[in-house]
Amino acid sequence: MDANNSVTLKTVQKAADTLSGHVITTQVQTDETLDSLSGRRLFFKCENLQKSGSFKFRGAYNAVSRLVSSNGRTPHQLQVVASSTGNYACALAMVAKVHGVTAHAVMPNNSPECKKRTVLSHGANLTLCEPAAQDITRTVKQVQNATGAVFISGADHPDVIAGHGTMGLELLRQVPNLDAVVMPVGTGGMLAGVSVAIKSTCPEIRVYGAEPEVANGAAMSLNRGERFTFSRFPQSIADGLNVNIGAVPWTYIRSNVGDIFTVSEDEIKNAMRLVWERMQFVVEPSGAVGVAAVLSDSFKARAVGCRNVAVVLSGGNVDPDKLSEILQM
Amino acid sequence: MASAGKSYCISFQNIQAALSTVKPFVKKTPVMTCSHLNRLANRNLFFKCENLQKTGSFKFRGACNAVSKVVASNQDGPDRELSVVTHSSGNHAQAVSLAAQVQGVTAHIVMPSNSPAVKKEAVKSYGGLIVECEPTEQSRVDTADQVAEKTGATMVHPNQSPEVMAGQGTMVFEILEQVERVDAIVVPVGGGGMLSGISVAAKELCPHAKIYAAEPKNADDCAVSMARGERTPLPAPPVTMCDALKTSIGPRTWPIIRDHVDDVITVTEEEIKAAMRLVWERMKLVIEPSSAVGVAAVMTDKFRKLPANAHQNVVVILCGGNVDLEHLPWMSQN
């Protein structure tokens, strides 16, 4: 862990070295139909094609890798624990397995079944709990006490945030004349990390977040100038975003992020359908929130002068059986 | 395997010319790999992602080549509105519509009146002009002929047109830039346009590569034709989830297939469904049932039994990704 726990361009660059050869440098795709719908040139960063099916693999890999190299014990003596609605747990399970480390995932019991199955398929231990902040915290503590596992927060751990930030470095190389980057916000780890990478290198590039209206914690925080948290977790169809923005990500979001756009449940479904039908990519509801944002009226009104916009397709872990249920408008 | 001196309706030179013609219009689609599927198949699989092609299928290549020919052959002619006509409700319809639109040509698309709304919408979104017909083979053909006569439009057949076949073959050039050593290519087959184009190109560019056709068991005219040594179209419209593979191979594609294809692998509807889910879940790619046929083929016992050393690097064509999300195979009652 970096000595002063902060996320800087340097820690993101170090993360990129750590991830090199282990994480996919995902492709950037374009689509003419979506360009004309948005009135911009869109560049889709395909993190749905990342290992474990979402960008979470980046942060998880960086954190576990650094833990293993800095910790005195051999990997098989190490245990890690984290709480997650799904994708971070899947990533951590996969990363832990690769390193020979035991993983424990604490997941709300209403997490998608396919994500619970994936966590188990990688050999991690799964504990379910009520979908409430106190239950999650308590359950994580129980696991820590019982196993001595190291807690690696998916939201607040600087190594996780720096790992996610490597996407920003890739985008700077992959997209010429980049004007703005848009990505979904849940706990804010991706937005924080990518904003550090982008703003430290090219401060004129705008960094935007995208959120469901019903899970608009980050937007509320940005508007108020202080971190806002829900007492009860929101219930958006974008299951990965039914969380509160983390304290550590908030410090970076507050300084680096220009705006956060919120979208309705129908806009999310519409965007998801567009990606499936027009781009032939599997994207989960959370993964399509950035797309919904760039197509929204508020983006058209407020994101003035952004011609070349990168949009992160953050994940593709969705159950094909649930598809028609999810897409019902 | 091609007999010297035999002439087919397309040559390697046609495909080479098609490459320069279509290059400004088509996407050089990526080749993707998946370690999980490699483990399942016990091969190195290289998926050519034509589901990511413009209009969502490889058909755009052939359509571009055919439309370009219409434009080129009118270069010195009178300045008039050029048009093309085809009968298709599927991927070819969308492909021809866009290929025509980008080259300033009008596209008349003859579609059965009962075609799904999503397909009609797609054709319209690419600028195609829909002409409805009765849902019978005869009506499709007759209506297309009528449109051709009335408008002077040039017919672009989905799989028997040489320009279309040559256009489909252009993907082999890309594949060889993207995959280091190709041992085999697995290609879904319907009318045989793609299979023929790929076969002729591969014969020249990678003659040691084996060519395998992949077909639904429920629409196995290519397999039967190969076994009998004579073209044997399906006796009745087949029942298969693979909308795009219901056509039988035609008189122009048959000789090429007969002489170039090493074998045909047929797969059941269940195998196709399973392969489609596998690619969706593991590769996060939306592929239509017809695309899953190639994936299902490499998972069959028949394919597994092929000698490993000669079949290590296998290219599988994911030919399209236009699915009706309201009617996915695993949702139906069968």
Tab-separated table of C-alpha atoms in Angstrom, chain A residues 27 29-33 48-49 52-53 114 117 121-122 272-273 275-283 316-325 327, chain B residues 27 30 32 51-56 94 98 118 121-122 125-126 277 279-287 320-326 328 330-331:
chain	number	residue	atom	x	y	z
A	27	GLN	CA	-10.502	-2.641	-27.056
A	29	GLN	CA	-15.235	0.173	-30.203
A	30	THR	CA	-17.233	2.717	-32.159
A	31	ASP	CA	-20.741	2.572	-33.558
A	32	GLU	CA	-22.270	4.873	-36.143
A	33	THR	CA	-25.830	4.462	-34.934
A	48	ASN	CA	-17.382	-5.999	-20.270
A	49	LEU	CA	-14.676	-7.992	-22.082
A	52	SER	CA	-14.150	-11.712	-14.742
A	53	GLY	CA	-16.531	-9.708	-16.926
A	114	CYS	CA	-25.233	-15.496	-11.689
A	117	ARG	CA	-22.462	-18.642	-8.791
A	121	SER	CA	-17.008	-21.218	-9.185
A	122	HIS	CA	-13.658	-19.535	-8.484
A	272	MET	CA	-28.723	-1.626	-22.646
A	273	ARG	CA	-30.964	-2.752	-25.494
A	275	VAL	CA	-25.753	-1.937	-26.994
A	276	TRP	CA	-27.076	-5.495	-27.302
A	277	GLU	CA	-28.904	-4.910	-30.569
A	278	ARG	CA	-26.656	-2.405	-32.316
A	279	MET	CA	-23.201	-3.193	-30.999
A	280	GLN	CA	-23.707	-6.921	-30.361
A	281	PHE	CA	-22.088	-6.676	-26.950
A	282	VAL	CA	-23.374	-8.177	-23.742
A	283	VAL	CA	-23.533	-5.358	-21.208
A	316	GLY	CA	-21.290	-7.646	-18.805
A	317	ASN	CA	-22.257	-9.996	-15.981
A	318	VAL	CA	-25.947	-10.521	-16.539
A	319	ASP	CA	-27.995	-13.697	-16.595
A	320	PRO	CA	-29.286	-14.393	-20.138
A	321	ASP	CA	-32.396	-15.959	-18.593
A	322	LYS	CA	-33.263	-12.708	-16.858
A	323	LEU	CA	-32.889	-10.612	-19.963
A	324	SER	CA	-36.515	-10.186	-20.939
A	325	GLU	CA	-37.442	-9.467	-17.338
A	327	LEU	CA	-35.712	-5.202	-20.470
B	27	LYS	CA	-14.975	-2.889	-40.526
B	30	PRO	CA	-11.489	-8.220	-34.365
B	32	MET	CA	-11.170	-12.703	-30.098
B	51	ASN	CA	-21.251	-10.062	-35.415
B	52	LEU	CA	-19.413	-6.755	-34.894
B	53	GLN	CA	-19.476	-5.974	-38.619
B	54	LYS	CA	-21.604	-3.060	-39.808
B	55	THR	CA	-25.292	-4.071	-39.839
B	56	GLY	CA	-24.400	-6.883	-37.450
B	94	GLN	CA	-29.988	-4.888	-43.686
B	98	LEU	CA	-26.744	0.162	-45.755
B	118	VAL	CA	-37.655	-5.439	-35.416
B	121	GLU	CA	-37.318	-1.345	-38.410
B	122	ALA	CA	-33.695	-2.295	-38.956
B	125	SER	CA	-33.124	2.555	-40.288
B	126	TYR	CA	-30.523	1.778	-42.954
B	277	ARG	CA	-25.329	-19.129	-24.143
B	279	VAL	CA	-20.504	-17.237	-25.946
B	280	TRP	CA	-22.939	-14.740	-24.402
B	281	GLU	CA	-21.894	-15.584	-20.865
B	282	ARG	CA	-18.175	-16.112	-21.318
B	283	MET	CA	-17.221	-13.831	-24.186
B	284	LYS	CA	-19.912	-11.159	-23.643
B	285	LEU	CA	-20.655	-11.229	-27.340
B	286	VAL	CA	-24.199	-11.198	-28.664
B	287	ILE	CA	-24.311	-13.806	-31.398
B	320	GLY	CA	-23.798	-12.425	-37.034
B	321	GLY	CA	-25.379	-10.959	-33.933
B	322	ASN	CA	-28.845	-9.775	-34.947
B	323	VAL	CA	-31.113	-11.371	-32.369
B	324	ASP	CA	-34.680	-10.675	-31.421
B	325	LEU	CA	-34.316	-10.062	-27.697
B	326	GLU	CA	-38.021	-10.766	-27.171
B	328	LEU	CA	-34.485	-15.855	-27.342
B	330	TRP	CA	-33.932	-20.444	-24.153
B	331	MET	CA	-37.180	-18.624	-23.554
